[in-house]
CSV table of C-alpha atoms in Angstrom, one decimal:
chain,number,residue,atom,x,y,z
D,1,MET,CA,-3.3,18.5,41.8
D,2,SER,CA,-0.6,16.1,43.0
D,3,ILE,CA,2.9,17.4,43.3
D,4,GLY,CA,4.4,14.8,41.1
D,5,ASN,CA,2.9,15.9,37.8
D,6,THR,CA,3.9,19.5,37.5
D,7,VAL,CA,7.2,21.2,37.1
D,8,SER,CA,8.5,24.8,37.4
D,9,CYS,CA,8.0,26.8,34.1
D,10,ALA,CA,11.1,28.8,35.0
D,11,ALA,CA,13.2,25.7,35.1
D,12,ALA,CA,11.8,24.3,31.9
D,13,GLN,CA,12.2,27.7,30.2
D,14,ASP,CA,15.9,27.8,31.3
D,15,LEU,CA,16.4,24.4,29.7
D,16,VAL,CA,14.7,25.6,26.5
D,17,ASP,CA,16.9,28.8,26.3
D,18,ILE,CA,20.1,26.8,26.8
D,19,CYS,CA,19.1,24.4,24.0
D,20,LEU,CA,18.4,27.4,21.7
D,21,GLU,CA,21.7,29.0,22.7
D,22,LEU,CA,23.6,25.7,22.1
D,23,ASP,CA,21.7,25.2,18.8
D,24,ILE,CA,20.4,21.8,20.1
D,25,LEU,CA,16.7,22.6,19.4
D,26,SER,CA,15.1,25.0,17.0
D,27,THR,CA,12.1,27.2,17.5
D,28,LYS,CA,10.3,25.1,15.0
D,29,THR,CA,11.0,21.9,16.9
D,30,LEU,CA,9.8,23.6,20.1
D,31,SER,CA,6.6,24.7,18.4
D,32,GLU,CA,5.9,21.2,17.1
D,33,LEU,CA,6.3,20.0,20.8
D,34,GLY,CA,3.7,22.5,21.8
D,35,TRP,CA,6.1,24.7,23.8
D,36,ASP,CA,4.6,28.1,24.7
D,37,ARG,CA,7.0,30.8,26.0
D,38,SER,CA,4.1,32.6,27.8
D,39,TRP,CA,4.0,29.7,30.3
D,40,SER,CA,7.0,31.2,32.1
D,41,ASN,CA,5.6,34.8,32.4
D,42,SER,CA,4.9,34.2,36.1
D,43,PRO,CA,7.8,33.1,38.4
D,44,ASP,CA,5.7,30.5,40.1
D,45,SER,CA,3.8,29.1,37.1
D,46,ARG,CA,3.7,25.3,36.7
D,47,LEU,CA,3.4,23.1,33.7
D,48,PRO,CA,2.7,19.3,33.2
D,49,GLU,CA,5.7,17.2,33.8
D,50,SER,CA,4.9,15.3,30.6
D,51,VAL,CA,6.0,18.5,28.7
D,52,LEU,CA,9.4,18.5,30.4
D,53,ILE,CA,9.9,14.7,29.6
D,54,SER,CA,9.0,15.4,25.9
D,55,LEU,CA,11.7,18.1,25.9
D,56,TRP,CA,14.3,15.7,27.3
D,57,GLN,CA,13.3,12.9,24.9
D,58,GLU,CA,13.7,15.3,22.0
D,59,ILE,CA,17.1,16.5,23.3
D,60,ASP,CA,18.2,12.9,23.6
D,61,LYS,CA,17.4,12.3,19.9
D,62,HIS,CA,19.9,15.0,19.0
D,63,ASP,CA,22.6,13.8,21.5
D,64,LYS,CA,24.3,11.0,19.4
D,65,GLY,CA,27.3,10.8,21.7
D,66,ARG,CA,27.8,14.6,22.0
D,67,GLY,CA,27.4,14.7,25.8
D,68,LEU,CA,24.5,17.2,25.6
D,69,GLY,CA,23.4,16.5,29.2
D,70,LEU,CA,26.8,17.6,30.5
D,71,ARG,CA,27.0,20.6,28.2
D,72,ILE,CA,23.6,21.8,29.3
D,73,GLY,CA,24.4,21.4,32.9
D,74,GLN,CA,27.6,23.5,32.5
D,75,THR,CA,25.7,26.3,30.9
D,76,ILE,CA,24.3,28.8,33.4
D,77,ASN,CA,22.3,31.9,32.8
D,78,PRO,CA,22.3,34.0,36.0
D,79,ASN,CA,19.5,36.1,34.7
D,80,ALA,CA,17.1,33.2,34.2
D,81,LYS,CA,16.9,32.1,37.9
D,82,GLY,CA,13.7,30.6,39.1
D,83,LEU,CA,12.4,30.8,42.7
D,84,LEU,CA,14.5,28.0,44.1
D,85,ALA,CA,17.8,29.2,42.3
D,86,SER,CA,17.1,32.7,43.6
D,87,TRP,CA,16.6,31.4,47.2
D,88,VAL,CA,19.9,29.3,47.0
D,89,SER,CA,21.8,32.4,45.8
D,90,GLN,CA,21.1,34.2,49.0
D,91,CYS,CA,22.3,31.6,51.4
D,92,SER,CA,25.3,32.2,53.6
D,93,ASN,CA,27.5,29.2,52.5
D,94,LEU,CA,27.5,26.2,50.3
D,95,GLY,CA,26.3,23.9,53.0
D,96,GLU,CA,23.1,26.0,53.6
D,97,ALA,CA,22.6,26.4,49.8
D,98,LEU,CA,22.8,22.6,49.4
D,99,GLU,CA,20.3,22.0,52.1
D,100,VAL,CA,17.8,24.6,50.8
D,101,PHE,CA,18.2,23.1,47.3
D,102,THR,CA,17.8,19.5,48.2
D,103,ASN,CA,14.9,20.1,50.7
D,104,ASN,CA,12.9,22.1,48.2
D,105,LEU,CA,13.5,20.4,44.8
D,106,VAL,CA,9.7,20.0,44.5
D,107,LEU,CA,9.7,23.7,43.5
D,108,MET,CA,11.4,22.6,40.4
D,109,ASN,CA,10.5,19.0,39.9
D,110,ALA,CA,9.1,16.6,42.4
D,111,SER,CA,10.4,13.6,40.4
D,112,GLU,CA,14.0,14.8,41.0
D,113,ASN,CA,15.7,13.9,44.2
D,114,ILE,CA,19.2,14.5,45.7
D,115,THR,CA,20.1,12.8,49.0
D,116,VAL,CA,23.0,14.2,51.0
D,117,HIS,CA,25.0,11.9,53.3
D,118,ARG,CA,28.0,13.0,55.5
D,119,GLN,CA,30.5,10.5,56.8
D,120,ASP,CA,33.6,11.6,58.5
D,121,SER,CA,35.4,14.2,56.2
D,122,LEU,CA,33.3,13.4,53.0
D,123,VAL,CA,29.9,14.4,51.9
D,124,SER,CA,28.1,12.4,49.2
D,125,LEU,CA,25.3,13.5,46.9
D,126,THR,CA,23.2,10.8,45.4
D,127,PHE,CA,21.0,11.8,42.4
D,128,ASN,CA,17.7,10.2,41.3
D,129,ILE,CA,15.2,11.4,38.7
D,130,GLY,CA,11.8,10.0,37.7
D,131,SER,CA,12.2,6.2,38.3
D,132,LYS,CA,8.7,5.7,37.0
D,133,GLN,CA,8.9,8.4,34.4
D,134,GLN,CA,10.7,8.3,31.0
D,135,TYR,CA,13.6,10.6,31.5
D,136,PRO,CA,16.6,9.7,29.3
D,137,THR,CA,20.1,9.3,30.9
D,138,ILE,CA,21.2,12.8,29.7
D,139,ALA,CA,18.7,14.3,32.2
D,140,ILE,CA,20.6,12.9,35.2
D,141,GLU,CA,23.9,13.8,33.5
D,142,ARG,CA,22.6,17.4,33.4
D,143,SER,CA,21.6,17.5,37.0
D,144,MET,CA,24.9,16.2,38.2
D,145,SER,CA,26.9,18.6,35.9
D,146,ALA,CA,24.7,21.5,36.9
D,147,VAL,CA,25.5,21.1,40.6
D,148,MET,CA,29.2,21.5,39.8
D,149,ALA,CA,28.6,24.6,37.7
D,150,TRP,CA,26.3,26.2,40.2
D,151,ALA,CA,28.7,25.5,43.0
D,152,TYR,CA,31.4,27.5,41.1
D,153,SER,CA,28.9,30.2,40.2
D,154,LEU,CA,27.8,30.7,43.8
D,155,THR,CA,31.2,30.5,45.5
D,156,GLY,CA,33.8,31.4,42.8
D,157,ASN,CA,35.5,28.1,43.7
D,158,GLU,CA,35.7,24.9,41.8
D,159,LEU,CA,34.7,21.8,43.7
D,160,THR,CA,37.2,19.0,44.0
D,161,ILE,CA,35.4,15.7,43.4
D,162,GLU,CA,36.9,12.8,45.5
D,163,LYS,CA,34.8,10.2,43.7
D,164,ALA,CA,32.1,10.2,41.0
D,165,GLU,CA,29.9,7.2,40.3
D,166,PHE,CA,27.4,6.7,37.5
D,167,SER,CA,24.8,4.0,37.2
D,168,PHE,CA,25.0,3.7,33.3
D,169,PRO,CA,27.6,2.2,31.0
D,170,GLU,CA,30.7,4.2,30.1
D,171,PRO,CA,29.7,6.4,27.1
D,172,ASP,CA,31.8,7.4,24.0
D,173,TYR,CA,32.2,10.9,25.5
D,174,ALA,CA,33.7,9.7,28.8
D,175,HIS,CA,36.5,12.3,28.5
D,176,GLN,CA,33.9,14.9,29.1
D,177,PHE,CA,33.1,13.4,32.5
D,178,LYS,CA,36.7,13.6,33.5
D,179,GLN,CA,36.9,17.3,32.6
D,180,ILE,CA,33.9,18.0,34.9
D,181,PHE,CA,34.2,15.4,37.7
D,182,GLY,CA,37.9,14.5,37.7
D,183,HIS,CA,39.6,11.2,37.1
D,184,SER,CA,38.2,9.2,39.9
D,185,ILE,CA,35.2,8.0,38.0
D,186,ARG,CA,33.3,4.7,37.9
D,187,PHE,CA,30.5,3.7,35.5
D,188,ASN,CA,28.0,0.9,35.9
D,189,ALA,CA,27.9,1.7,39.6
D,190,SER,CA,24.9,1.0,41.8
D,191,SER,CA,23.9,4.7,42.0
D,192,ASN,CA,24.7,8.2,40.5
D,193,ARG,CA,26.8,9.8,43.2
D,194,ILE,CA,29.5,12.4,43.7
D,195,SER,CA,31.6,12.8,46.9
D,196,ILE,CA,33.3,16.0,48.0
D,197,LYS,CA,35.2,17.0,51.1
D,198,ALA,CA,33.0,18.2,53.9
D,199,GLN,CA,35.1,21.4,54.3
D,200,ALA,CA,33.7,22.6,50.9
D,201,LEU,CA,30.4,23.2,52.5
D,202,GLU,CA,31.9,26.1,54.4
D,203,LEU,CA,32.6,28.1,51.2
D,204,PRO,CA,30.7,31.4,51.4
D,205,ILE,CA,28.2,32.4,48.8
D,206,VAL,CA,29.3,35.6,47.0
D,207,SER,CA,25.7,36.9,46.5
D,208,SER,CA,24.5,36.2,50.1
D,209,ASN,CA,21.8,38.5,51.4
D,210,SER,CA,19.8,37.5,54.5
D,211,LEU,CA,17.1,40.1,54.0
D,212,VAL,CA,16.5,39.1,50.4
D,213,LYS,CA,16.6,35.4,51.4
D,214,GLY,CA,13.8,36.0,53.9
D,215,ILE,CA,11.6,37.5,51.3
D,216,ILE,CA,12.2,34.8,48.8
D,217,GLN,CA,11.8,32.1,51.4
D,218,SER,CA,8.3,33.5,52.3
D,219,LYS,CA,7.3,33.4,48.6
D,220,ALA,CA,8.7,29.9,48.3
D,221,SER,CA,6.6,28.8,51.3
D,222,GLU,CA,3.4,30.0,49.7
D,223,LEU,CA,4.2,28.2,46.5
D,224,LEU,CA,5.0,25.0,48.3
D,225,SER,CA,1.6,25.2,49.9
D,226,ASP,CA,0.1,25.5,46.5
D,227,ILE,CA,2.1,22.6,45.0
D,228,GLN,CA,1.4,20.3,47.9
D,229,GLY,CA,-2.3,20.9,47.7
D,230,THR,CA,-2.8,22.7,51.0
D,231,SER,CA,-4.5,25.6,49.2
D,232,SER,CA,-7.9,25.2,47.5
D,233,THR,CA,-8.3,25.7,43.7
D,234,GLN,CA,-10.3,28.8,44.4
D,235,GLU,CA,-7.4,30.3,46.4
D,236,LYS,CA,-4.9,29.5,43.8
D,237,VAL,CA,-7.0,31.0,41.0
D,238,LYS,CA,-7.7,34.2,43.0
D,239,LYS,CA,-4.0,34.5,43.7
D,240,ARG,CA,-3.1,34.2,40.0
D,241,ILE,CA,-5.8,36.6,38.9
D,242,GLU,CA,-4.7,39.2,41.6
D,243,GLU,CA,-1.0,38.9,40.4
D,244,ARG,CA,-1.9,39.4,36.8
D,245,ILE,CA,-4.1,42.4,37.6
D,246,LYS,CA,-1.5,43.9,39.7
D,247,SER,CA,1.1,43.7,36.9
D,248,SER,CA,-1.5,44.8,34.2
D,249,GLU,CA,-1.4,41.5,32.4
D,250,PRO,CA,-4.4,40.0,30.7
D,251,VAL,CA,-6.6,37.5,32.5
D,252,SER,CA,-8.3,34.5,30.9
D,253,THR,CA,-9.2,30.9,31.8
D,254,GLU,CA,-6.5,29.8,29.4
D,255,LEU,CA,-3.7,31.8,31.0
D,256,ILE,CA,-4.7,31.0,34.5
D,257,SER,CA,-5.2,27.3,33.9
D,258,ALA,CA,-1.8,27.1,32.1
D,259,SER,CA,-0.1,28.9,35.1
D,260,LEU,CA,-1.5,26.2,37.3
D,261,GLY,CA,-0.3,23.4,35.1
D,262,MET,CA,-3.8,22.2,34.2
D,263,SER,CA,-6.1,22.3,31.2
D,264,ARG,CA,-9.0,24.7,31.1
D,265,GLN,CA,-11.5,21.8,31.4
D,266,THR,CA,-9.7,20.6,34.6
D,267,LEU,CA,-9.8,24.1,36.1
D,268,TYR,CA,-13.5,24.3,35.4
D,269,ARG,CA,-14.1,20.9,37.0
D,270,LYS,CA,-12.0,21.7,40.1
D,271,LEU,CA,-13.8,24.9,40.7
D,272,LYS,CA,-17.2,23.3,40.2
D,273,GLU,CA,-16.2,20.7,42.8
D,274,GLU,CA,-15.7,23.7,45.2
D,275,SER,CA,-19.0,25.2,44.2
D,276,SER,CA,-17.4,28.0,42.4
D,277,ASP,CA,-16.6,29.2,38.9
D,278,PHE,CA,-13.9,31.3,37.1
D,279,LYS,CA,-16.3,34.1,36.1
D,280,THR,CA,-17.5,34.7,39.6
D,281,LEU,CA,-14.0,34.7,41.1
D,282,PHE,CA,-12.8,37.1,38.5
D,283,ASP,CA,-15.7,39.4,39.0
D,284,GLN,CA,-15.3,39.4,42.8
D,285,ILE,CA,-11.6,40.3,42.5
D,286,ARG,CA,-12.3,43.1,40.1
D,287,LYS,CA,-15.0,44.5,42.5
D,288,GLU,CA,-12.6,44.4,45.4
D,289,GLU,CA,-9.8,46.1,43.4
D,290,ALA,CA,-12.2,48.7,42.0
D,291,ALA,CA,-13.2,49.8,45.5
D,292,LYS,CA,-9.6,49.8,46.7
D,293,GLN,CA,-8.2,51.9,43.8
D,294,LEU,CA,-11.1,54.5,43.8
D,295,ASP,CA,-10.4,55.1,47.5
D,296,ARG,CA,-6.9,56.0,46.4
D,297,GLY,CA,-8.1,58.5,43.9
D,298,VAL,CA,-7.2,56.5,40.7
D,299,SER,CA,-8.9,58.0,37.6
D,300,LEU,CA,-11.8,56.0,36.2
D,301,SER,CA,-10.2,55.6,32.8
D,302,SER,CA,-7.0,54.3,34.3
D,303,LEU,CA,-8.9,51.9,36.6
D,304,SER,CA,-10.9,50.6,33.7
D,305,LEU,CA,-7.7,49.6,31.9
D,306,HIS,CA,-6.1,48.3,35.1
D,307,LEU,CA,-9.0,45.9,35.6
D,308,GLY,CA,-8.9,44.7,32.0
D,309,PHE,CA,-12.1,46.2,30.6
D,310,LYS,CA,-11.9,46.8,26.8
D,311,GLU,CA,-14.2,49.8,27.1
D,312,THR,CA,-14.8,52.2,29.9
D,313,SER,CA,-18.5,51.8,29.5
D,314,GLY,CA,-18.1,48.1,30.3
D,315,PHE,CA,-16.4,49.1,33.6
D,316,TYR,CA,-19.2,51.6,34.4
D,317,LYS,CA,-21.9,48.8,34.0
D,318,ALA,CA,-20.0,46.4,36.1
D,319,TYR,CA,-19.4,49.0,38.8
D,320,LYS,CA,-23.1,49.9,39.0
D,321,ARG,CA,-24.0,46.1,39.2
D,322,TRP,CA,-21.5,45.7,42.1
D,323,PHE,CA,-22.3,48.8,44.1
D,324,GLY,CA,-25.7,50.0,42.9
D,325,HIS,CA,-24.4,53.5,41.7
D,326,SER,CA,-22.2,54.9,39.1
D,327,PRO,CA,-18.4,55.2,39.8
D,328,LYS,CA,-18.7,58.9,38.8
D,329,ALA,CA,-20.6,59.5,42.1
D,330,VAL,CA,-17.6,58.2,44.1
D,331,SER,CA,-15.3,60.3,41.9
D,332,ARG,CA,-17.3,63.5,42.5
D,333,ASP,CA,-17.4,62.9,46.3
D,334,GLN,CA,-13.7,62.6,46.3
D,335,THR,CA,-13.3,65.8,44.4
D,336,LYS,CA,-15.5,67.7,46.9
D,337,ASN,CA,-13.4,66.3,49.8
């Protein structure tokens, strides 16, 4: 899967939650758009970028000069952080946070890009989103507004904007831009850019924790490998199945394919291209987990539920097929020992 056609489920869910909170979209509208909240159950789940674009296009229909992009950007839910936002929150200062964020935006959306340029005492941030996609203007407004809101949330200090430029005509709600970006604003500019004093990058992050940052960074590196296609489809599927079994969540082709941002048919095809199939992978992981958990003395009934078997008898049959004997024999041996 190319990195340009999936986006973070967590980021999309955050957008949905804010729109519900601000009464911009209704649950009925979201249902009509095909939105499924279960997509965001896993922190590293992905969904097709087309779903996010449809969301933005629907929000744009409700905008009508209300400045919804700016309002959405200014609304932050600290409890709804995705992987990238969590990583940024553990950085030492705003400069490091900005570097991590801009270098790893692919974790959220590969179509979004922020270029940082430093000249003398000023730092400029230039925003671009989906030049070949159909994002409305309010999407870029949201991105620029959100950077301001997050900077305040992370440091407890409001950024002073030296200059703000926007590539679109001045809207009817221009006064809202002044409230967020100050009075040095220019519309119909060549790019979407904000400039701040370089010393602002030294502001400390109030939630900084180097140990937690290292853990999140390791997880992010794994996900980046997945997104950028350095992992095979088999490896991605096995990882998702293992995660769901570990957290006692149901496993199905529909759930796994959705978490990878592809249809069930596409998942079948990609696995077939690698001479594999979903049933075999699921069976293999169940077998490995069964052996591991029985060695730890887990009861047969608990293990059956843990592996997702509806009936204990189904687990017994599978175990005998895997190992050539009943799991009761292993359980009896452990009792003797």
